[in-house]
Amino acid sequence: MKDYYVIIDCDPGIDDAMAIMNAVNSENIEVKLISTVSGNLTIEETMKNALKLTEIFKVDIPVSEGAREPIKRQPVYAGLAQGTKGMGGYTFKTPKTKPFILKSPDAIHFFLNENPAKNTTILCMGPMTNIANLLKKYPEAKDLISRIVFMGGSKDEDGSTVPYREFNVAYDPEAMQIVFDSHIPLVMVPMELGHIAYFTPEEQQKIKRANSVGEIFYKMFTKYNDYHVGKLGAAVHDSCSALFLSNPEIFRTEQAFLKIDYYKKDNTEYGYIKCDFGAKEPNATVCVDVEIEKFKKIIYGNLFNYN
Ligand code: RIB
Ligand code: CA
């Protein structure tokens, strides 16, 4: 029984790749579209990676091309952390799979209307640009979305080792503001979850030994220098948002009021999500912890589907 009719919006991206593998192997998730956005890399690279991932994961899911830059500011790519092509040390030839005929946000709008129950969940694992463009072009789309589960933002206001607090929000804070203004129910899966959800070098060896898909992830991880956890291993931030959909029971959540705020550093303005966990009128659910052993066991289980 598929509980969720899901549209994924992402910028693959190594942790996006691991998250997509989990989502498409989850019993209670039906992924209807993989929409791509620029973020970790250019839209050309994130599209190519997403098309290739559907071939690796042996799924026939449409992949649509989305926004090539933020709605207002200039793009600043996070490619360094994800390798020059966004797949770390894994290289591949141009995928054979063709993009979906529609581009996002039209592709997202098409599948929102395809869902007879009009209760689609959007799993957003990159900048919110496509969702903002959807809401600008089709304001009524907000009534077709039951909730947006997004990897983005940070629960605490310090601890970031790079100028921005969290990449997805910093890349396009104006898009995040448009999503807040829509009042669509939100679940935020912040960067701190990736400080818990990371694979150590020993665990990466276990992934490598699993099968050919595990070997591909191992190659991706070989060049995945995640700023948040340093040399400790590969932080799989996006998988936290995907597993919140498939296995919400392993997460602890709190209610908070979220809003976009800005600060200046070295003459550059950065946007981030300010969280008020004591707010009388919260506007979002925030994941604050995860049972990491169960988290990893679920991922290994999904990976072993390819044995
Ligand atoms: O801050 C982590 C987020 O930025 C993840 O979605 C990762 O893929 C990068 O896009
Ligand atoms: Ca991502």
PDB file of C-alpha atoms and ligand atoms in Angstrom:
ATOM      1  CA  MET A   1       0.000   0.000   0.000  1.00  0.00           C
ATOM      2  CA  LYS A   2       1.578   3.269  -1.092  1.00  0.00           C
ATOM      3  CA  ASP A   3       0.748   5.903   1.463  1.00  0.00           C
ATOM      4  CA  TYR A   4       2.423   8.834  -0.171  1.00  0.00           C
ATOM      5  CA  TYR A   5       2.112  10.248  -3.696  1.00  0.00           C
ATOM      6  CA  VAL A   6       5.472  12.018  -3.736  1.00  0.00           C
ATOM      7  CA  ILE A   7       7.221  14.512  -5.977  1.00  0.00           C
ATOM      8  CA  ILE A   8      10.959  14.805  -5.296  1.00  0.00           C
ATOM      9  CA  ASP A   9      12.703  18.112  -6.027  1.00  0.00           C
ATOM     10  CA  CYS A  10      16.477  17.854  -5.739  1.00  0.00           C
ATOM     11  CA  ASP A  11      19.959  18.908  -6.890  1.00  0.00           C
ATOM     12  CA  PRO A  12      21.930  15.622  -7.142  1.00  0.00           C
ATOM     13  CA  GLY A  13      24.351  15.667  -5.463  1.00  0.00           C
ATOM     14  CA  ILE A  14      25.718  12.687  -3.566  1.00  0.00           C
ATOM     15  CA  ASP A  15      23.386  12.846  -0.583  1.00  0.00           C
ATOM     16  CA  ASP A  16      20.463  13.496  -2.958  1.00  0.00           C
ATOM     17  CA  ALA A  17      21.456  10.253  -4.733  1.00  0.00           C
ATOM     18  CA  MET A  18      21.391   8.243  -1.501  1.00  0.00           C
ATOM     19  CA  ALA A  19      18.017   9.822  -0.602  1.00  0.00           C
ATOM     20  CA  ILE A  20      16.484   8.968  -3.996  1.00  0.00           C
ATOM     21  CA  MET A  21      17.685   5.354  -3.619  1.00  0.00           C
ATOM     22  CA  ASN A  22      15.882   5.187  -0.274  1.00  0.00           C
ATOM     23  CA  ALA A  23      12.701   6.840  -1.502  1.00  0.00           C
ATOM     24  CA  VAL A  24      12.282   4.605  -4.563  1.00  0.00           C
ATOM     25  CA  ASN A  25      12.876   1.483  -2.431  1.00  0.00           C
ATOM     26  CA  SER A  26      10.401   2.421   0.302  1.00  0.00           C
ATOM     27  CA  GLU A  27       7.233   0.328   0.459  1.00  0.00           C
ATOM     28  CA  ASN A  28       4.968   3.233   1.435  1.00  0.00           C
ATOM     29  CA  ILE A  29       6.250   5.898  -0.974  1.00  0.00           C
ATOM     30  CA  GLU A  30       5.218   6.280  -4.605  1.00  0.00           C
ATOM     31  CA  VAL A  31       7.597   8.690  -6.368  1.00  0.00           C
ATOM     32  CA  LYS A  32       5.768  10.157  -9.371  1.00  0.00           C
ATOM     33  CA  LEU A  33       8.379  12.713 -10.511  1.00  0.00           C
ATOM     34  CA  ILE A  34      12.014  13.630  -9.877  1.00  0.00           C
ATOM     35  CA  SER A  35      12.276  17.367 -10.518  1.00  0.00           C
ATOM     36  CA  THR A  36      15.759  18.860 -10.612  1.00  0.00           C
ATOM     37  CA  VAL A  37      17.072  22.279  -9.675  1.00  0.00           C
ATOM     38  CA  SER A  38      20.461  24.000  -9.792  1.00  0.00           C
ATOM     39  CA  GLY A  39      22.212  24.130  -6.456  1.00  0.00           C
ATOM     40  CA  ASN A  40      25.029  21.711  -5.776  1.00  0.00           C
ATOM     41  CA  LEU A  41      25.876  22.067  -9.469  1.00  0.00           C
ATOM     42  CA  THR A  42      24.439  23.662 -12.607  1.00  0.00           C
ATOM     43  CA  ILE A  43      21.067  22.409 -13.870  1.00  0.00           C
ATOM     44  CA  GLU A  44      22.848  20.588 -16.707  1.00  0.00           C
ATOM     45  CA  GLU A  45      24.854  18.541 -14.180  1.00  0.00           C
ATOM     46  CA  THR A  46      22.009  17.911 -11.716  1.00  0.00           C
ATOM     47  CA  MET A  47      19.770  16.800 -14.605  1.00  0.00           C
ATOM     48  CA  LYS A  48      22.414  14.455 -16.026  1.00  0.00           C
ATOM     49  CA  ASN A  49      22.997  12.990 -12.553  1.00  0.00           C
ATOM     50  CA  ALA A  50      19.273  12.512 -11.896  1.00  0.00           C
ATOM     51  CA  LEU A  51      18.716  10.764 -15.262  1.00  0.00           C
ATOM     52  CA  LYS A  52      21.675   8.454 -14.567  1.00  0.00           C
ATOM     53  CA  LEU A  53      20.408   7.702 -11.049  1.00  0.00           C
ATOM     54  CA  THR A  54      17.075   6.407 -12.419  1.00  0.00           C
ATOM     55  CA  GLU A  55      19.121   3.962 -14.535  1.00  0.00           C
ATOM     56  CA  ILE A  56      21.319   2.894 -11.606  1.00  0.00           C
ATOM     57  CA  PHE A  57      18.284   2.419  -9.326  1.00  0.00           C
ATOM     58  CA  LYS A  58      16.376   0.648 -12.134  1.00  0.00           C
ATOM     59  CA  VAL A  59      13.256   2.830 -11.881  1.00  0.00           C
ATOM     60  CA  ASP A  60      11.071   4.304 -14.620  1.00  0.00           C
ATOM     61  CA  ILE A  61      10.324   7.685 -13.026  1.00  0.00           C
ATOM     62  CA  PRO A  62      10.112  10.874 -15.113  1.00  0.00           C
ATOM     63  CA  VAL A  63      12.903  13.413 -14.535  1.00  0.00           C
ATOM     64  CA  SER A  64      12.166  17.081 -15.255  1.00  0.00           C
ATOM     65  CA  GLU A  65      14.561  19.975 -15.690  1.00  0.00           C
ATOM     66  CA  GLY A  66      13.972  22.890 -13.327  1.00  0.00           C
ATOM     67  CA  ALA A  67      15.418  26.277 -12.475  1.00  0.00           C
ATOM     68  CA  ARG A  68      18.957  27.080 -13.564  1.00  0.00           C
ATOM     69  CA  GLU A  69      19.372  29.945 -11.044  1.00  0.00           C
ATOM     70  CA  PRO A  70      17.759  31.351  -7.876  1.00  0.00           C
ATOM     71  CA  ILE A  71      14.674  33.545  -8.288  1.00  0.00           C
ATOM     72  CA  LYS A  72      16.565  36.737  -7.478  1.00  0.00           C
ATOM     73  CA  ARG A  73      20.266  36.350  -6.579  1.00  0.00           C
ATOM     74  CA  GLN A  74      23.206  34.956  -8.532  1.00  0.00           C
ATOM     75  CA  PRO A  75      23.856  31.195  -8.241  1.00  0.00           C
ATOM     76  CA  VAL A  76      26.681  30.112  -5.930  1.00  0.00           C
ATOM     77  CA  TYR A  77      27.335  26.403  -6.352  1.00  0.00           C
ATOM     78  CA  ALA A  78      28.326  24.004  -3.572  1.00  0.00           C
ATOM     79  CA  GLY A  79      30.114  21.792  -6.083  1.00  0.00           C
ATOM     80  CA  LEU A  80      33.323  21.595  -4.095  1.00  0.00           C
ATOM     81  CA  ALA A  81      31.730  19.373  -1.461  1.00  0.00           C
ATOM     82  CA  GLN A  82      30.102  17.139  -4.066  1.00  0.00           C
ATOM     83  CA  GLY A  83      32.971  16.866  -6.545  1.00  0.00           C
ATOM     84  CA  THR A  84      33.278  18.708  -9.870  1.00  0.00           C
ATOM     85  CA  LYS A  85      30.383  16.786 -11.449  1.00  0.00           C
ATOM     86  CA  GLY A  86      28.326  16.384  -8.295  1.00  0.00           C
ATOM     87  CA  MET A  87      28.889  12.620  -7.973  1.00  0.00           C
ATOM     88  CA  GLY A  88      32.190  12.655  -6.078  1.00  0.00           C
ATOM     89  CA  GLY A  89      34.556  10.061  -7.529  1.00  0.00           C
ATOM     90  CA  TYR A  90      31.862   8.297  -9.587  1.00  0.00           C
ATOM     91  CA  THR A  91      32.033   9.126 -13.291  1.00  0.00           C
ATOM     92  CA  PHE A  92      29.712   7.881 -16.012  1.00  0.00           C
ATOM     93  CA  LYS A  93      28.829   8.418 -19.695  1.00  0.00           C
ATOM     94  CA  THR A  94      25.787  10.484 -20.710  1.00  0.00           C
ATOM     95  CA  PRO A  95      22.652   8.597 -19.604  1.00  0.00           C
ATOM     96  CA  LYS A  96      20.318   7.212 -22.291  1.00  0.00           C
ATOM     97  CA  THR A  97      17.133   8.231 -20.439  1.00  0.00           C
ATOM     98  CA  LYS A  98      15.470  11.353 -21.877  1.00  0.00           C
ATOM     99  CA  PRO A  99      14.090  14.202 -19.732  1.00  0.00           C
ATOM    100  CA  PHE A 100      10.350  14.467 -19.117  1.00  0.00           C
ATOM    101  CA  ILE A 101       8.592  16.482 -21.816  1.00  0.00           C
ATOM    102  CA  LEU A 102       7.653  19.268 -19.389  1.00  0.00           C
ATOM    103  CA  LYS A 103      10.108  21.353 -17.380  1.00  0.00           C
ATOM    104  CA  SER A 104       9.508  22.297 -13.742  1.00  0.00           C
ATOM    105  CA  PRO A 105       7.443  24.004 -12.419  1.00  0.00           C
ATOM    106  CA  ASP A 106       5.033  22.861 -15.188  1.00  0.00           C
ATOM    107  CA  ALA A 107       6.048  19.224 -14.639  1.00  0.00           C
ATOM    108  CA  ILE A 108       5.330  19.523 -10.913  1.00  0.00           C
ATOM    109  CA  HIS A 109       1.986  21.179 -11.664  1.00  0.00           C
ATOM    110  CA  PHE A 110       1.110  18.358 -14.106  1.00  0.00           C
ATOM    111  CA  PHE A 111       1.668  15.628 -11.506  1.00  0.00           C
ATOM    112  CA  LEU A 112      -0.076  17.588  -8.752  1.00  0.00           C
ATOM    113  CA  ASN A 113      -3.171  17.590 -10.962  1.00  0.00           C
ATOM    114  CA  GLU A 114      -2.662  13.917 -11.898  1.00  0.00           C
ATOM    115  CA  ASN A 115      -3.132  12.939  -8.234  1.00  0.00           C
ATOM    116  CA  PRO A 116      -6.890  12.229  -7.848  1.00  0.00           C
ATOM    117  CA  ALA A 117      -6.683  12.660  -4.063  1.00  0.00           C
ATOM    118  CA  LYS A 118      -5.024  16.104  -4.433  1.00  0.00           C
ATOM    119  CA  ASN A 119      -2.781  15.295  -1.436  1.00  0.00           C
ATOM    120  CA  THR A 120       0.718  15.174  -2.870  1.00  0.00           C
ATOM    121  CA  THR A 121       3.749  15.341  -0.600  1.00  0.00           C
ATOM    122  CA  ILE A 122       6.687  17.309  -1.964  1.00  0.00           C
ATOM    123  CA  LEU A 123      10.091  16.070  -0.792  1.00  0.00           C
ATOM    124  CA  CYS A 124      12.453  18.984  -1.376  1.00  0.00           C
ATOM    125  CA  MET A 125      16.181  18.246  -1.015  1.00  0.00           C
ATOM    126  CA  GLY A 126      17.697  21.264  -2.743  1.00  0.00           C
ATOM    127  CA  PRO A 127      17.037  24.996  -2.988  1.00  0.00           C
ATOM    128  CA  MET A 128      13.314  25.858  -3.024  1.00  0.00           C
ATOM    129  CA  THR A 129      13.492  27.664  -6.375  1.00  0.00           C
ATOM    130  CA  ASN A 130      11.186  25.308  -8.319  1.00  0.00           C
ATOM    131  CA  ILE A 131       8.560  25.326  -5.574  1.00  0.00           C
ATOM    132  CA  ALA A 132       8.595  29.122  -5.424  1.00  0.00           C
ATOM    133  CA  ASN A 133       8.264  29.311  -9.217  1.00  0.00           C
ATOM    134  CA  LEU A 134       5.372  26.814  -9.044  1.00  0.00           C
ATOM    135  CA  LEU A 135       3.527  28.957  -6.477  1.00  0.00           C
ATOM    136  CA  LYS A 136       4.155  32.151  -8.474  1.00  0.00           C
ATOM    137  CA  LYS A 137       2.903  30.642 -11.757  1.00  0.00           C
ATOM    138  CA  TYR A 138       0.122  28.467 -10.283  1.00  0.00           C
ATOM    139  CA  PRO A 139      -1.043  30.001  -6.954  1.00  0.00           C
ATOM    140  CA  GLU A 140      -3.804  27.360  -6.691  1.00  0.00           C
ATOM    141  CA  ALA A 141      -1.110  24.640  -6.562  1.00  0.00           C
ATOM    142  CA  LYS A 142      -0.838  25.183  -2.792  1.00  0.00           C
ATOM    143  CA  ASP A 143      -4.247  23.494  -2.419  1.00  0.00           C
ATOM    144  CA  LEU A 144      -2.937  20.365  -4.180  1.00  0.00           C
ATOM    145  CA  ILE A 145       0.004  19.875  -1.789  1.00  0.00           C
ATOM    146  CA  SER A 146      -0.607  18.166   1.540  1.00  0.00           C
ATOM    147  CA  ARG A 147       2.837  19.093   2.902  1.00  0.00           C
ATOM    148  CA  ILE A 148       6.405  19.905   1.987  1.00  0.00           C
ATOM    149  CA  VAL A 149       9.117  17.891   3.749  1.00  0.00           C
ATOM    150  CA  PHE A 150      12.389  19.701   3.131  1.00  0.00           C
ATOM    151  CA  MET A 151      16.034  19.235   3.945  1.00  0.00           C
ATOM    152  CA  GLY A 152      17.226  22.728   4.739  1.00  0.00           C
ATOM    153  CA  GLY A 153      17.954  25.287   7.370  1.00  0.00           C
ATOM    154  CA  SER A 154      19.716  24.791  10.670  1.00  0.00           C
ATOM    155  CA  LYS A 155      18.180  24.317  14.105  1.00  0.00           C
ATOM    156  CA  ASP A 156      20.936  26.298  15.855  1.00  0.00           C
ATOM    157  CA  GLU A 157      22.379  29.619  14.807  1.00  0.00           C
ATOM    158  CA  ASP A 158      26.038  28.801  15.227  1.00  0.00           C
ATOM    159  CA  GLY A 159      28.393  25.989  14.433  1.00  0.00           C
ATOM    160  CA  SER A 160      28.552  26.559  10.705  1.00  0.00           C
ATOM    161  CA  THR A 161      32.112  26.355   9.401  1.00  0.00           C
ATOM    162  CA  VAL A 162      31.307  28.117   6.119  1.00  0.00           C
ATOM    163  CA  PRO A 163      29.969  31.664   5.676  1.00  0.00           C
ATOM    164  CA  TYR A 164      26.368  30.467   5.123  1.00  0.00           C
ATOM    165  CA  ARG A 165      24.322  28.619   7.795  1.00  0.00           C
ATOM    166  CA  GLU A 166      22.888  25.938   5.463  1.00  0.00           C
ATOM    167  CA  PHE A 167      23.339  25.686   1.687  1.00  0.00           C
ATOM    168  CA  ASN A 168      19.802  24.984   0.355  1.00  0.00           C
ATOM    169  CA  VAL A 169      18.318  28.011   2.108  1.00  0.00           C
ATOM    170  CA  ALA A 170      21.341  30.273   1.535  1.00  0.00           C
ATOM    171  CA  TYR A 171      21.292  29.522  -2.211  1.00  0.00           C
ATOM    172  CA  ASP A 172      17.751  30.918  -2.578  1.00  0.00           C
ATOM    173  CA  PRO A 173      16.292  32.436   0.623  1.00  0.00           C
ATOM    174  CA  GLU A 174      13.760  34.472  -1.351  1.00  0.00           C
ATOM    175  CA  ALA A 175      12.297  31.204  -2.684  1.00  0.00           C
ATOM    176  CA  MET A 176      12.039  29.853   0.878  1.00  0.00           C
ATOM    177  CA  GLN A 177      10.168  33.036   1.878  1.00  0.00           C
ATOM    178  CA  ILE A 178       7.591  32.467  -0.880  1.00  0.00           C
ATOM    179  CA  VAL A 179       7.037  28.927   0.440  1.00  0.00           C
ATOM    180  CA  PHE A 180       6.605  30.236   4.008  1.00  0.00           C
ATOM    181  CA  ASP A 181       4.082  32.810   2.719  1.00  0.00           C
ATOM    182  CA  SER A 182       2.019  30.014   1.092  1.00  0.00           C
ATOM    183  CA  HIS A 183       1.241  28.473   4.523  1.00  0.00           C
ATOM    184  CA  ILE A 184       1.604  24.951   3.080  1.00  0.00           C
ATOM    185  CA  PRO A 185       2.263  22.580   6.027  1.00  0.00           C
ATOM    186  CA  LEU A 186       6.037  22.221   6.413  1.00  0.00           C
ATOM    187  CA  VAL A 187       8.408  19.680   7.942  1.00  0.00           C
ATOM    188  CA  MET A 188      11.975  20.983   8.207  1.00  0.00           C
ATOM    189  CA  VAL A 189      14.831  18.482   8.364  1.00  0.00           C
ATOM    190  CA  PRO A 190      17.757  20.697   9.381  1.00  0.00           C
ATOM    191  CA  MET A 191      21.462  20.395   8.725  1.00  0.00           C
ATOM    192  CA  GLU A 192      22.182  19.163  12.266  1.00  0.00           C
ATOM    193  CA  LEU A 193      20.573  15.799  11.422  1.00  0.00           C
ATOM    194  CA  GLY A 194      23.481  15.266   9.018  1.00  0.00           C
ATOM    195  CA  HIS A 195      25.844  15.652  11.981  1.00  0.00           C
ATOM    196  CA  ILE A 196      24.196  12.464  13.314  1.00  0.00           C
ATOM    197  CA  ALA A 197      23.411  10.746   9.999  1.00  0.00           C
ATOM    198  CA  TYR A 198      26.813  10.116   8.450  1.00  0.00           C
ATOM    199  CA  PHE A 199      28.622   6.992   7.322  1.00  0.00           C
ATOM    200  CA  THR A 200      32.074   6.408   8.796  1.00  0.00           C
ATOM    201  CA  PRO A 201      34.879   5.068   6.574  1.00  0.00           C
ATOM    202  CA  GLU A 202      34.271   1.561   8.016  1.00  0.00           C
ATOM    203  CA  GLU A 203      30.553   1.780   7.206  1.00  0.00           C
ATOM    204  CA  GLN A 204      31.407   2.980   3.692  1.00  0.00           C
ATOM    205  CA  GLN A 205      33.404  -0.254   3.252  1.00  0.00           C
ATOM    206  CA  LYS A 206      30.272  -2.201   4.265  1.00  0.00           C
ATOM    207  CA  ILE A 207      28.278  -0.245   1.660  1.00  0.00           C
ATOM    208  CA  LYS A 208      30.924  -0.998  -0.964  1.00  0.00           C
ATOM    209  CA  ARG A 209      30.747  -4.744  -0.240  1.00  0.00           C
ATOM    210  CA  ALA A 210      26.934  -4.832  -0.566  1.00  0.00           C
ATOM    211  CA  ASN A 211      26.603  -4.874  -4.387  1.00  0.00           C
ATOM    212  CA  SER A 212      27.255  -2.850  -7.557  1.00  0.00           C
ATOM    213  CA  VAL A 213      25.065   0.014  -6.338  1.00  0.00           C
ATOM    214  CA  GLY A 214      27.001   0.046  -3.072  1.00  0.00           C
ATOM    215  CA  GLU A 215      30.223   0.245  -5.069  1.00  0.00           C
ATOM    216  CA  ILE A 216      28.884   3.305  -6.889  1.00  0.00           C
ATOM    217  CA  PHE A 217      28.016   4.995  -3.589  1.00  0.00           C
ATOM    218  CA  TYR A 218      31.486   4.126  -2.295  1.00  0.00           C
ATOM    219  CA  LYS A 219      33.032   5.894  -5.306  1.00  0.00           C
ATOM    220  CA  MET A 220      30.773   8.890  -4.692  1.00  0.00           C
ATOM    221  CA  PHE A 221      31.845   9.026  -1.033  1.00  0.00           C
ATOM    222  CA  THR A 222      35.581   8.882  -1.833  1.00  0.00           C
ATOM    223  CA  LYS A 223      35.529  12.617  -2.679  1.00  0.00           C
ATOM    224  CA  TYR A 224      32.651  13.741  -0.505  1.00  0.00           C
ATOM    225  CA  ASN A 225      34.149  16.316   1.850  1.00  0.00           C
ATOM    226  CA  ASP A 226      31.186  17.408   3.886  1.00  0.00           C
ATOM    227  CA  TYR A 227      32.039  20.655   5.711  1.00  0.00           C
ATOM    228  CA  HIS A 228      29.637  19.846   8.569  1.00  0.00           C
ATOM    229  CA  VAL A 229      31.254  16.622   9.747  1.00  0.00           C
ATOM    230  CA  GLY A 230      34.794  17.141   8.448  1.00  0.00           C
ATOM    231  CA  LYS A 231      36.870  13.975   8.150  1.00  0.00           C
ATOM    232  CA  LEU A 232      34.348  11.924  10.175  1.00  0.00           C
ATOM    233  CA  GLY A 233      32.600  10.587   7.061  1.00  0.00           C
ATOM    234  CA  ALA A 234      29.805  11.145   4.538  1.00  0.00           C
ATOM    235  CA  ALA A 235      26.882  13.129   5.896  1.00  0.00           C
ATOM    236  CA  VAL A 236      23.667  11.971   4.202  1.00  0.00           C
ATOM    237  CA  HIS A 237      21.545  15.043   4.949  1.00  0.00           C
ATOM    238  CA  ASP A 238      18.961  14.453   2.226  1.00  0.00           C
ATOM    239  CA  SER A 239      18.322  10.855   3.301  1.00  0.00           C
ATOM    240  CA  CYS A 240      17.074  12.257   6.631  1.00  0.00           C
ATOM    241  CA  SER A 241      14.228  13.980   4.773  1.00  0.00           C
ATOM    242  CA  ALA A 242      13.492  10.903   2.639  1.00  0.00           C
ATOM    243  CA  LEU A 243      13.422   8.589   5.668  1.00  0.00           C
ATOM    244  CA  PHE A 244      11.191  11.022   7.550  1.00  0.00           C
ATOM    245  CA  LEU A 245       8.625  10.153   4.862  1.00  0.00           C
ATOM    246  CA  SER A 246       9.185   6.386   4.887  1.00  0.00           C
ATOM    247  CA  ASN A 247       9.909   5.917   8.618  1.00  0.00           C
ATOM    248  CA  PRO A 248       8.721   8.938  10.634  1.00  0.00           C
ATOM    249  CA  GLU A 249       8.720   6.819  13.810  1.00  0.00           C
ATOM    250  CA  ILE A 250      12.540   6.953  14.086  1.00  0.00           C
ATOM    251  CA  PHE A 251      12.592  10.763  14.277  1.00  0.00           C
ATOM    252  CA  ARG A 252      11.886  13.116  17.162  1.00  0.00           C
ATOM    253  CA  THR A 253      10.198  16.390  16.215  1.00  0.00           C
ATOM    254  CA  GLU A 254       9.316  19.723  17.825  1.00  0.00           C
ATOM    255  CA  GLN A 255       7.044  22.562  16.718  1.00  0.00           C
ATOM    256  CA  ALA A 256       8.597  25.944  15.878  1.00  0.00           C
ATOM    257  CA  PHE A 257       7.923  29.245  14.182  1.00  0.00           C
ATOM    258  CA  LEU A 258      10.289  29.576  11.227  1.00  0.00           C
ATOM    259  CA  LYS A 259      11.095  32.706   9.303  1.00  0.00           C
ATOM    260  CA  ILE A 260      13.747  33.893   6.887  1.00  0.00           C
ATOM    261  CA  ASP A 261      16.289  36.318   8.316  1.00  0.00           C
ATOM    262  CA  TYR A 262      19.424  37.836   6.799  1.00  0.00           C
ATOM    263  CA  TYR A 263      22.921  38.757   8.025  1.00  0.00           C
ATOM    264  CA  LYS A 264      25.999  40.241   6.414  1.00  0.00           C
ATOM    265  CA  LYS A 265      29.458  38.657   6.428  1.00  0.00           C
ATOM    266  CA  ASP A 266      32.451  39.972   4.449  1.00  0.00           C
ATOM    267  CA  ASN A 267      30.176  42.361   2.535  1.00  0.00           C
ATOM    268  CA  THR A 268      27.889  39.512   1.475  1.00  0.00           C
ATOM    269  CA  GLU A 269      24.300  39.085   2.604  1.00  0.00           C
ATOM    270  CA  TYR A 270      23.226  35.576   3.611  1.00  0.00           C
ATOM    271  CA  GLY A 271      19.709  34.298   4.204  1.00  0.00           C
ATOM    272  CA  TYR A 272      18.896  31.645   6.796  1.00  0.00           C
ATOM    273  CA  ILE A 273      15.957  30.178   8.695  1.00  0.00           C
ATOM    274  CA  LYS A 274      15.502  31.566  12.200  1.00  0.00           C
ATOM    275  CA  CYS A 275      13.781  28.992  14.456  1.00  0.00           C
ATOM    276  CA  ASP A 276      11.648  29.924  17.465  1.00  0.00           C
ATOM    277  CA  PHE A 277      10.904  26.689  19.328  1.00  0.00           C
ATOM    278  CA  GLY A 278       8.997  28.490  22.037  1.00  0.00           C
ATOM    279  CA  ALA A 279       6.575  30.228  19.675  1.00  0.00           C
ATOM    280  CA  LYS A 280       2.899  30.332  20.689  1.00  0.00           C
ATOM    281  CA  GLU A 281       1.902  29.944  17.043  1.00  0.00           C
ATOM    282  CA  PRO A 282       4.344  27.546  15.375  1.00  0.00           C
ATOM    283  CA  ASN A 283       4.240  27.259  11.572  1.00  0.00           C
ATOM    284  CA  ALA A 284       6.310  24.106  11.067  1.00  0.00           C
ATOM    285  CA  THR A 285       7.385  20.750  12.434  1.00  0.00           C
ATOM    286  CA  VAL A 286      11.162  20.435  12.864  1.00  0.00           C
ATOM    287  CA  CYS A 287      13.093  17.168  13.094  1.00  0.00           C
ATOM    288  CA  VAL A 288      15.485  17.449  16.033  1.00  0.00           C
ATOM    289  CA  ASP A 289      16.836  13.905  16.412  1.00  0.00           C
ATOM    290  CA  VAL A 290      16.915  10.480  14.765  1.00  0.00           C
ATOM    291  CA  GLU A 291      17.516   6.928  16.029  1.00  0.00           C
ATOM    292  CA  ILE A 292      20.708   6.513  14.052  1.00  0.00           C
ATOM    293  CA  GLU A 293      21.102   2.728  14.303  1.00  0.00           C
ATOM    294  CA  LYS A 294      17.573   2.176  12.932  1.00  0.00           C
ATOM    295  CA  PHE A 295      18.269   4.883  10.291  1.00  0.00           C
ATOM    296  CA  LYS A 296      21.344   3.057   8.981  1.00  0.00           C
ATOM    297  CA  LYS A 297      19.658  -0.355   9.148  1.00  0.00           C
ATOM    298  CA  ILE A 298      16.841   0.944   6.916  1.00  0.00           C
ATOM    299  CA  ILE A 299      19.351   2.323   4.393  1.00  0.00           C
ATOM    300  CA  TYR A 300      21.332  -0.931   4.319  1.00  0.00           C
ATOM    301  CA  GLY A 301      18.041  -2.776   3.807  1.00  0.00           C
ATOM    302  CA  ASN A 302      17.101  -0.560   0.860  1.00  0.00           C
ATOM    303  CA  LEU A 303      20.589  -0.944  -0.633  1.00  0.00           C
ATOM    304  CA  PHE A 304      20.499  -4.752  -0.307  1.00  0.00           C
ATOM    305  CA  ASN A 305      17.422  -4.731  -2.589  1.00  0.00           C
ATOM    306  CA  TYR A 306      19.976  -4.551  -5.414  1.00  0.00           C
ATOM    307  CA  ASN A 307      21.625  -7.884  -4.505  1.00  0.00           C
TER     308      ASN A 307
HETATM  309  O1  RIB B   1      23.145  21.582   3.432  1.00  0.00           O
HETATM  310  C1  RIB B   1      22.933  20.311   2.862  1.00  0.00           C
HETATM  311  C2  RIB B   1      22.213  20.413   1.557  1.00  0.00           C
HETATM  312  O2  RIB B   1      23.019  21.122   0.615  1.00  0.00           O
HETATM  313  C3  RIB B   1      21.948  19.030   0.924  1.00  0.00           C
HETATM  314  O3  RIB B   1      20.720  19.045   0.236  1.00  0.00           O
HETATM  315  C4  RIB B   1      23.096  18.869  -0.041  1.00  0.00           C
HETATM  316  O4  RIB B   1      22.737  18.054  -1.173  1.00  0.00           O
HETATM  317  C5  RIB B   1      23.338  20.281  -0.488  1.00  0.00           C
HETATM  318  O5  RIB B   1      22.432  20.555  -1.551  1.00  0.00           O
HETATM  319 CA    CA B   2      20.585  18.314  -2.055  1.00  0.00          CA
END
